């Protein structure tokens, strides 16, 4: 910036890859960024923002730094799906402001995409695809492709539509290139099209692209009218977010937490910690009902954490398997009853093996097989219950339309603390006279 | 199959998408599969296996059903990276058998790829790319592309090399198409190449493809000689596996567990459950040292699970954040000391807030602020220790070359049970006379 040599800066900066340009830009101070807005065109900024729209948290800050017309031009120059991702982070008045300042065509496209619900295919599709009619030669299709290439998000799949814009075929650029230029599109296009409905969930779209190894998938409405495409780069983000959300749920924390500031980090983690603390108070209240039992046989208190800990581990295992299974399956494949029955059986078997093991170990260690038996049976029941809860809770949450992964890990642990204690002390109560 | 009408089966089956063909094939009985091998050419089977190589567990079974020459031909017809993925699941003798039966060229390519270490870029790259020299026109480059297209895994990026096969530039098919046919490749190619080293880790490659929104990335050796390419479909599998492994680690279970048989499921989960059970016995042994204290003040036993549970939750949060952070960063970016210091501070703040909350709640509930104080201070110390352990353990494991995510979740919970108990009873011991 020093010499304020615009030409020098432009040639150096624009020579970088877009991702590297973005990294440089993100490292600048607000004042320096203002200079960049003066040095680069709205179109060049659009190219750069295209690549970071999913990573940047403070889009609003950057947009507010820009002249409004410049920001609107930048958004209009982006692929509509990415512009929408950015706009969704803004307040409604801002969105309308930018849409007003944009060329009508771009504003119309963006407005259409904004109307789709979050998490659906419609919300991440882009209308910038290449479509052609079937009744032409490879040569003329290539000419169309050439003219549309600068604006299309991908030119590697070309979609074939009829006069009503209904999707009737697809052909890859690879097929166009290897075929003779005089061939007719209708003869070489594939009519077995894999498409997604505009209302379909993003995760289902992601699984389709992954399974079929596609670079993009067409999005259609109920009448098979082609509305847009979803490209593989957007799907990688969906898969990533899905993993982050499952992982965060299991740990009861947003694992993407960006700030290194411990106050910010603690303030994000504390709501869960405190909620669970109060749930944990339930377990303490329950234990306090058995204080008499404990002061009669204080040996019982030695094994509380062993039983709560082990059944918590078993419940977490069953939970993680269930969450993953739910995430991987399409709706029609879900067989709730079978999943739960199978987890129940797995819990019984694990509980039996663990219970017998601990009964023997404690029996020998404390020379007291009644104590061993109490703990072994408690372990068996507690593990079975935890396994069942671990699969039942995510399945129910999914059925009720919630994300099955939300903070389910710590919740299961805390829940299984409560049930384990209840099971343990009730079993112990029955044998207390024999034990002492 | 009924009429054994080969032509009818072939036209129906081959009309499906490869992924759908594979789903049909996987649902067949062994006898029916043998018929399929007779009906389809090795090349057609290769196309189909290409799309499922990463999902299928019993590749060996399928290969053994085939005639050896047929299996070898099929493997030779696959892209080398996918053939290698399948071969790696076989015994060495089998691998050598198939390599002997293959055309020399294919065997040589596969042998080269087999020599790369698992988890490196080399192990998932394919040598089937399109490379050209810079000193030619767009027209002649397109002619080369046309001839190489049938064998290349992607034709959408064309790599430009010099006479020593050193990578000097890259050009996308899109650029070839939009530029005039008389332009020279050297004038329009990009010389700022993002490549990966053949020994680089697969996760780093995945992050590069994701960040730059690439469809493929070139793989080079130390001298920048082009060895292969890695395509985005392989990277989706890497990202998926990374997520599965992190998620599995946090839960202490292989979340991809395929079998619905509860005996198989239990046998896979029990090793971890039993290991943790014995670690948990450590906590019980420790508590038994304080049995005297508990029988003097049985109220203490009421809050053990509250303290172990809450610090376990805090430790798991800190662990999940640390594992994710380690996975996302390249080696040079890792600042161990800062991560740990920041987690220590986060733990102190969370511990302070949680400790004060619980001290007040218990103080009011039990009308005993000394008990509240004991539990509050124990909570503060236990949470701080758990947070520190949650970040320290994965960082150390990563440093020692282990996967930081391996079963770390239950390990942290069990570890924090032990330390929490130690902290709690030692603090309680000091105040026992005041308490009673």
mmCIF file of N, CA and C in Angstrom, chain B residues 134-226:
data_model
loop_
_atom_site.group_PDB
_atom_site.id
_atom_site.type_symbol
_atom_site.label_atom_id
_atom_site.label_comp_id
_atom_site.label_asym_id
_atom_site.label_seq_id
_atom_site.Cartn_x
_atom_site.Cartn_y
_atom_site.Cartn_z
ATOM 1 N N UNK B 134 3.464 -26.498 -23.008
ATOM 2 C CA UNK B 134 2.942 -25.129 -23.087
ATOM 3 C C UNK B 134 2.983 -24.558 -24.502
ATOM 4 N N UNK B 135 3.920 -25.072 -25.278
ATOM 5 C CA UNK B 135 4.205 -24.460 -26.571
ATOM 6 C C UNK B 135 3.290 -24.990 -27.682
ATOM 7 N N UNK B 136 1.998 -24.765 -27.515
ATOM 8 C CA UNK B 136 1.034 -25.192 -28.539
ATOM 9 C C UNK B 136 -0.220 -24.340 -28.426
ATOM 10 N N UNK B 137 -1.072 -24.441 -29.438
ATOM 11 C CA UNK B 137 -2.284 -23.624 -29.435
ATOM 12 C C UNK B 137 -3.404 -24.338 -28.678
ATOM 13 N N UNK B 138 -4.445 -23.574 -28.393
ATOM 14 C CA UNK B 138 -5.641 -24.131 -27.776
ATOM 15 C C UNK B 138 -6.200 -25.251 -28.652
ATOM 16 N N UNK B 139 -6.156 -25.059 -29.962
ATOM 17 C CA UNK B 139 -6.716 -26.052 -30.869
ATOM 18 C C UNK B 139 -6.016 -27.398 -30.728
ATOM 19 N N UNK B 140 -4.674 -27.364 -30.713
ATOM 20 C CA UNK B 140 -3.965 -28.638 -30.624
ATOM 21 C C UNK B 140 -4.139 -29.253 -29.231
ATOM 22 N N UNK B 141 -4.233 -28.407 -28.223
ATOM 23 C CA UNK B 141 -4.473 -28.936 -26.871
ATOM 24 C C UNK B 141 -5.828 -29.644 -26.810
ATOM 25 N N UNK B 142 -6.842 -29.061 -27.453
ATOM 26 C CA UNK B 142 -8.166 -29.677 -27.468
ATOM 27 C C UNK B 142 -8.125 -31.034 -28.180
ATOM 28 N N UNK B 143 -7.300 -31.125 -29.209
ATOM 29 C CA UNK B 143 -7.186 -32.400 -29.935
ATOM 30 C C UNK B 143 -6.578 -33.468 -29.025
ATOM 31 N N UNK B 144 -5.538 -33.077 -28.272
ATOM 32 C CA UNK B 144 -4.922 -34.016 -27.326
ATOM 33 C C UNK B 144 -5.947 -34.459 -26.289
ATOM 34 N N UNK B 145 -6.676 -33.470 -25.779
ATOM 35 C CA UNK B 145 -7.674 -33.733 -24.748
ATOM 36 C C UNK B 145 -8.702 -34.752 -25.239
ATOM 37 N N UNK B 146 -9.136 -34.555 -26.484
ATOM 38 C CA UNK B 146 -10.132 -35.439 -27.075
ATOM 39 C C UNK B 146 -9.623 -36.884 -27.113
ATOM 40 N N UNK B 147 -8.347 -37.043 -27.451
ATOM 41 C CA UNK B 147 -7.810 -38.399 -27.556
ATOM 42 C C UNK B 147 -7.566 -39.013 -26.172
ATOM 43 N N UNK B 148 -7.266 -38.171 -25.175
ATOM 44 C CA UNK B 148 -6.961 -38.724 -23.849
ATOM 45 C C UNK B 148 -8.200 -38.855 -22.966
ATOM 46 N N UNK B 149 -9.281 -38.207 -23.372
ATOM 47 C CA UNK B 149 -10.471 -38.152 -22.512
ATOM 48 C C UNK B 149 -10.973 -39.515 -22.031
ATOM 49 N N UNK B 150 -11.011 -40.541 -22.911
ATOM 50 C CA UNK B 150 -11.604 -41.804 -22.445
ATOM 51 C C UNK B 150 -10.858 -42.415 -21.245
ATOM 52 N N UNK B 151 -9.560 -42.132 -21.084
ATOM 53 C CA UNK B 151 -8.795 -42.776 -20.012
ATOM 54 C C UNK B 151 -8.533 -41.883 -18.810
ATOM 55 N N UNK B 152 -8.807 -40.603 -18.916
ATOM 56 C CA UNK B 152 -8.439 -39.688 -17.832
ATOM 57 C C UNK B 152 -9.544 -39.632 -16.779
ATOM 58 N N UNK B 153 -9.153 -39.543 -15.494
ATOM 59 C CA UNK B 153 -10.188 -39.484 -14.457
ATOM 60 C C UNK B 153 -10.912 -38.142 -14.489
ATOM 61 N N UNK B 154 -10.178 -37.057 -14.764
ATOM 62 C CA UNK B 154 -10.858 -35.791 -15.031
ATOM 63 C C UNK B 154 -10.203 -35.129 -16.234
ATOM 64 N N UNK B 155 -11.000 -34.474 -17.050
ATOM 65 C CA UNK B 155 -10.430 -33.727 -18.174
ATOM 66 C C UNK B 155 -10.709 -32.243 -17.972
ATOM 67 N N UNK B 156 -11.197 -31.919 -16.771
ATOM 68 C CA UNK B 156 -11.593 -30.533 -16.555
ATOM 69 C C UNK B 156 -10.439 -29.640 -16.126
ATOM 70 N N UNK B 157 -9.346 -30.249 -15.672
ATOM 71 C CA UNK B 157 -8.104 -29.502 -15.492
ATOM 72 C C UNK B 157 -7.051 -30.159 -16.366
ATOM 73 N N UNK B 158 -6.300 -29.359 -17.082
ATOM 74 C CA UNK B 158 -5.219 -29.884 -17.910
ATOM 75 C C UNK B 158 -3.920 -29.309 -17.338
ATOM 76 N N UNK B 159 -2.958 -30.198 -17.087
ATOM 77 C CA UNK B 159 -1.716 -29.768 -16.446
ATOM 78 C C UNK B 159 -0.637 -29.573 -17.492
ATOM 79 N N UNK B 160 0.108 -28.474 -17.334
ATOM 80 C CA UNK B 160 1.130 -28.137 -18.317
ATOM 81 C C UNK B 160 2.487 -28.481 -17.711
ATOM 82 N N UNK B 161 3.278 -29.293 -18.436
ATOM 83 C CA UNK B 161 4.582 -29.749 -17.932
ATOM 84 C C UNK B 161 5.677 -29.414 -18.937
ATOM 85 N N UNK B 162 6.941 -29.385 -18.456
ATOM 86 C CA UNK B 162 8.060 -29.223 -19.381
ATOM 87 C C UNK B 162 8.592 -30.603 -19.779
ATOM 88 N N UNK B 163 9.729 -30.637 -20.475
ATOM 89 C CA UNK B 163 10.231 -31.928 -20.973
ATOM 90 C C UNK B 163 10.605 -32.893 -19.844
ATOM 91 N N UNK B 164 10.927 -32.344 -18.661
ATOM 92 C CA UNK B 164 11.265 -33.220 -17.526
ATOM 93 C C UNK B 164 10.036 -33.588 -16.699
ATOM 94 N N UNK B 165 8.878 -33.297 -17.235
ATOM 95 C CA UNK B 165 7.625 -33.606 -16.539
ATOM 96 C C UNK B 165 7.420 -32.741 -15.286
ATOM 97 N N UNK B 166 8.148 -31.628 -15.219
ATOM 98 C CA UNK B 166 7.961 -30.701 -14.098
ATOM 99 C C UNK B 166 6.712 -29.862 -14.375
ATOM 100 N N UNK B 167 5.876 -29.747 -13.349
ATOM 101 C CA UNK B 167 4.621 -29.007 -13.481
ATOM 102 C C UNK B 167 4.909 -27.507 -13.598
ATOM 103 N N UNK B 168 4.501 -26.889 -14.705
ATOM 104 C CA UNK B 168 4.794 -25.464 -14.890
ATOM 105 C C UNK B 168 3.530 -24.605 -14.994
ATOM 106 N N UNK B 169 2.373 -25.266 -15.183
ATOM 107 C CA UNK B 169 1.162 -24.462 -15.296
ATOM 108 C C UNK B 169 -0.068 -25.337 -15.262
ATOM 109 N N UNK B 170 -1.199 -24.670 -15.192
ATOM 110 C CA UNK B 170 -2.455 -25.407 -15.196
ATOM 111 C C UNK B 170 -3.477 -24.582 -15.955
ATOM 112 N N UNK B 171 -4.374 -25.273 -16.651
ATOM 113 C CA UNK B 171 -5.425 -24.567 -17.376
ATOM 114 C C UNK B 171 -6.700 -25.403 -17.276
ATOM 115 N N UNK B 172 -7.815 -24.736 -17.058
ATOM 116 C CA UNK B 172 -9.060 -25.493 -16.957
ATOM 117 C C UNK B 172 -9.668 -25.641 -18.339
ATOM 118 N N UNK B 173 -10.475 -26.673 -18.475
ATOM 119 C CA UNK B 173 -11.159 -26.888 -19.740
ATOM 120 C C UNK B 173 -12.038 -25.680 -20.071
ATOM 121 N N UNK B 174 -12.571 -25.082 -19.022
ATOM 122 C CA UNK B 174 -13.362 -23.874 -19.193
ATOM 123 C C UNK B 174 -12.565 -22.776 -19.895
ATOM 124 N N UNK B 175 -11.305 -22.604 -19.452
ATOM 125 C CA UNK B 175 -10.440 -21.600 -20.092
ATOM 126 C C UNK B 175 -10.167 -21.966 -21.551
ATOM 127 N N UNK B 176 -9.938 -23.261 -21.800
ATOM 128 C CA UNK B 176 -9.687 -23.694 -23.172
ATOM 129 C C UNK B 176 -10.872 -23.337 -24.062
ATOM 130 N N UNK B 177 -12.072 -23.554 -23.509
ATOM 131 C CA UNK B 177 -13.269 -23.355 -24.319
ATOM 132 C C UNK B 177 -13.567 -21.884 -24.592
ATOM 133 N N UNK B 178 -13.346 -21.032 -23.585
ATOM 134 C CA UNK B 178 -13.689 -19.625 -23.810
ATOM 135 C C UNK B 178 -12.621 -18.874 -24.599
ATOM 136 N N UNK B 179 -11.391 -19.425 -24.672
ATOM 137 C CA UNK B 179 -10.346 -18.710 -25.395
ATOM 138 C C UNK B 179 -10.364 -19.049 -26.884
ATOM 139 N N UNK B 180 -9.809 -18.137 -27.647
ATOM 140 C CA UNK B 180 -9.708 -18.322 -29.087
ATOM 141 C C UNK B 180 -8.819 -19.524 -29.396
ATOM 142 N N UNK B 181 -9.162 -20.273 -30.444
ATOM 143 C CA UNK B 181 -8.442 -21.507 -30.752
ATOM 144 C C UNK B 181 -6.992 -21.276 -31.155
ATOM 145 N N UNK B 182 -6.641 -20.054 -31.525
ATOM 146 C CA UNK B 182 -5.270 -19.785 -31.953
ATOM 147 C C UNK B 182 -4.378 -19.276 -30.823
ATOM 148 N N UNK B 183 -4.954 -19.092 -29.642
ATOM 149 C CA UNK B 183 -4.143 -18.633 -28.509
ATOM 150 C C UNK B 183 -3.131 -19.710 -28.144
ATOM 151 N N UNK B 184 -1.971 -19.266 -27.608
ATOM 152 C CA UNK B 184 -0.975 -20.230 -27.149
ATOM 153 C C UNK B 184 -1.295 -20.608 -25.691
ATOM 154 N N UNK B 185 -1.108 -21.881 -25.368
ATOM 155 C CA UNK B 185 -1.327 -22.349 -23.993
ATOM 156 C C UNK B 185 -0.464 -21.548 -23.015
ATOM 157 N N UNK B 186 0.772 -21.306 -23.397
ATOM 158 C CA UNK B 186 1.693 -20.587 -22.495
ATOM 159 C C UNK B 186 1.170 -19.190 -22.138
ATOM 160 N N UNK B 187 0.339 -18.604 -23.007
ATOM 161 C CA UNK B 187 -0.180 -17.260 -22.727
ATOM 162 C C UNK B 187 -1.410 -17.263 -21.825
ATOM 163 N N UNK B 188 -2.136 -18.370 -21.828
ATOM 164 C CA UNK B 188 -3.374 -18.359 -21.054
ATOM 165 C C UNK B 188 -3.340 -19.253 -19.817
ATOM 166 N N UNK B 189 -2.307 -20.092 -19.701
ATOM 167 C CA UNK B 189 -2.264 -20.981 -18.531
ATOM 168 C C UNK B 189 -1.952 -20.169 -17.277
ATOM 169 N N UNK B 190 -2.378 -20.720 -16.120
ATOM 170 C CA UNK B 190 -2.037 -20.073 -14.860
ATOM 171 C C UNK B 190 -0.748 -20.686 -14.338
ATOM 172 N N UNK B 191 0.194 -19.829 -13.956
ATOM 173 C CA UNK B 191 1.467 -20.345 -13.470
ATOM 174 C C UNK B 191 1.523 -20.392 -11.952
ATOM 175 N N UNK B 192 0.498 -19.822 -11.331
ATOM 176 C CA UNK B 192 0.453 -19.909 -9.874
ATOM 177 C C UNK B 192 -0.315 -21.172 -9.495
ATOM 178 N N UNK B 193 0.441 -22.261 -9.358
ATOM 179 C CA UNK B 193 -0.169 -23.573 -9.206
ATOM 180 C C UNK B 193 -0.269 -23.935 -7.726
ATOM 181 N N UNK B 194 -1.420 -24.393 -7.318
ATOM 182 C CA UNK B 194 -1.544 -24.969 -5.982
ATOM 183 C C UNK B 194 -1.421 -26.478 -6.145
ATOM 184 N N UNK B 195 -0.348 -27.060 -5.588
ATOM 185 C CA UNK B 195 -0.160 -28.501 -5.699
ATOM 186 C C UNK B 195 0.082 -29.075 -4.315
ATOM 187 N N UNK B 196 0.062 -30.389 -4.203
ATOM 188 C CA UNK B 196 0.384 -31.023 -2.925
ATOM 189 C C UNK B 196 1.547 -31.976 -3.128
ATOM 190 N N UNK B 197 2.336 -32.143 -2.063
ATOM 191 C CA UNK B 197 3.435 -33.089 -2.138
ATOM 192 C C UNK B 197 2.888 -34.503 -1.948
ATOM 193 N N UNK B 198 3.528 -35.444 -2.620
ATOM 194 C CA UNK B 198 3.053 -36.826 -2.620
ATOM 195 C C UNK B 198 3.044 -37.425 -1.206
ATOM 196 N N UNK B 199 3.870 -36.857 -0.305
ATOM 197 C CA UNK B 199 3.923 -37.396 1.061
ATOM 198 C C UNK B 199 3.019 -36.648 2.032
ATOM 199 N N UNK B 200 2.354 -35.613 1.541
ATOM 200 C CA UNK B 200 1.489 -34.808 2.404
ATOM 201 C C UNK B 200 0.304 -35.637 2.914
ATOM 202 N N UNK B 201 -0.187 -35.286 4.071
ATOM 203 C CA UNK B 201 -1.318 -36.028 4.650
ATOM 204 C C UNK B 201 -2.602 -35.795 3.869
ATOM 205 N N UNK B 202 -3.461 -36.811 3.831
ATOM 206 C CA UNK B 202 -4.703 -36.704 3.075
ATOM 207 C C UNK B 202 -5.624 -35.610 3.606
ATOM 208 N N UNK B 203 -5.594 -35.402 4.918
ATOM 209 C CA UNK B 203 -6.483 -34.389 5.478
ATOM 210 C C UNK B 203 -6.072 -32.984 5.028
ATOM 211 N N UNK B 204 -4.741 -32.762 4.927
ATOM 212 C CA UNK B 204 -4.276 -31.467 4.427
ATOM 213 C C UNK B 204 -4.716 -31.263 2.977
ATOM 214 N N UNK B 205 -4.645 -32.333 2.198
ATOM 215 C CA UNK B 205 -5.092 -32.259 0.804
ATOM 216 C C UNK B 205 -6.586 -31.913 0.757
ATOM 217 N N UNK B 206 -7.355 -32.566 1.632
ATOM 218 C CA UNK B 206 -8.797 -32.318 1.681
ATOM 219 C C UNK B 206 -9.079 -30.854 1.994
ATOM 220 N N UNK B 207 -8.349 -30.302 2.965
ATOM 221 C CA UNK B 207 -8.587 -28.908 3.328
ATOM 222 C C UNK B 207 -8.244 -27.973 2.170
ATOM 223 N N UNK B 208 -7.200 -28.319 1.416
ATOM 224 C CA UNK B 208 -6.817 -27.478 0.283
ATOM 225 C C UNK B 208 -7.911 -27.482 -0.786
ATOM 226 N N UNK B 209 -8.396 -28.662 -1.131
ATOM 227 C CA UNK B 209 -9.441 -28.754 -2.162
ATOM 228 C C UNK B 209 -10.695 -28.022 -1.701
ATOM 229 N N UNK B 210 -11.013 -28.172 -0.414
ATOM 230 C CA UNK B 210 -12.206 -27.505 0.111
ATOM 231 C C UNK B 210 -12.047 -25.984 0.097
ATOM 232 N N UNK B 211 -10.893 -25.505 0.588
ATOM 233 C CA UNK B 211 -10.686 -24.061 0.682
ATOM 234 C C UNK B 211 -10.658 -23.395 -0.691
ATOM 235 N N UNK B 212 -9.978 -24.020 -1.638
ATOM 236 C CA UNK B 212 -9.825 -23.406 -2.954
ATOM 237 C C UNK B 212 -10.988 -23.739 -3.898
ATOM 238 N N UNK B 213 -11.950 -24.551 -3.434
ATOM 239 C CA UNK B 213 -13.053 -24.996 -4.297
ATOM 240 C C UNK B 213 -12.555 -25.649 -5.578
ATOM 241 N N UNK B 214 -11.531 -26.514 -5.459
ATOM 242 C CA UNK B 214 -11.004 -27.198 -6.648
ATOM 243 C C UNK B 214 -11.814 -28.447 -6.959
ATOM 244 N N UNK B 215 -11.736 -28.886 -8.224
ATOM 245 C CA UNK B 215 -12.292 -30.196 -8.583
ATOM 246 C C UNK B 215 -11.207 -31.263 -8.522
ATOM 247 N N UNK B 216 -9.950 -30.831 -8.580
ATOM 248 C CA UNK B 216 -8.822 -31.760 -8.493
ATOM 249 C C UNK B 216 -7.579 -30.959 -8.139
ATOM 250 N N UNK B 217 -6.584 -31.626 -7.590
ATOM 251 C CA UNK B 217 -5.342 -30.949 -7.245
ATOM 252 C C UNK B 217 -4.184 -31.835 -7.727
ATOM 253 N N UNK B 218 -3.120 -31.215 -8.309
ATOM 254 C CA UNK B 218 -2.007 -32.035 -8.794
ATOM 255 C C UNK B 218 -1.080 -32.462 -7.650
ATOM 256 N N UNK B 219 -0.508 -33.662 -7.782
ATOM 257 C CA UNK B 219 0.400 -34.202 -6.771
ATOM 258 C C UNK B 219 1.809 -34.247 -7.376
ATOM 259 N N UNK B 220 2.767 -33.663 -6.670
ATOM 260 C CA UNK B 220 4.131 -33.586 -7.199
ATOM 261 C C UNK B 220 5.137 -34.150 -6.192
ATOM 262 N N UNK B 221 6.348 -34.458 -6.669
ATOM 263 C CA UNK B 221 7.396 -34.872 -5.746
ATOM 264 C C UNK B 221 8.235 -33.651 -5.357
ATOM 265 N N UNK B 222 9.371 -33.868 -4.692
ATOM 266 C CA UNK B 222 10.210 -32.773 -4.185
ATOM 267 C C UNK B 222 10.697 -31.868 -5.323
ATOM 268 N N UNK B 223 10.883 -32.457 -6.518
ATOM 269 C CA UNK B 223 11.384 -31.669 -7.644
ATOM 270 C C UNK B 223 10.269 -31.095 -8.507
ATOM 271 N N UNK B 224 9.041 -31.124 -7.952
ATOM 272 C CA UNK B 224 7.895 -30.582 -8.671
ATOM 273 C C UNK B 224 7.532 -31.370 -9.925
ATOM 274 N N UNK B 225 7.976 -32.626 -9.964
ATOM 275 C CA UNK B 225 7.585 -33.498 -11.073
ATOM 276 C C UNK B 225 6.154 -33.980 -10.820
ATOM 277 N N UNK B 226 5.315 -33.853 -11.843
ATOM 278 C CA UNK B 226 3.897 -34.227 -11.707
ATOM 279 C C UNK B 226 3.738 -35.743 -11.672
#
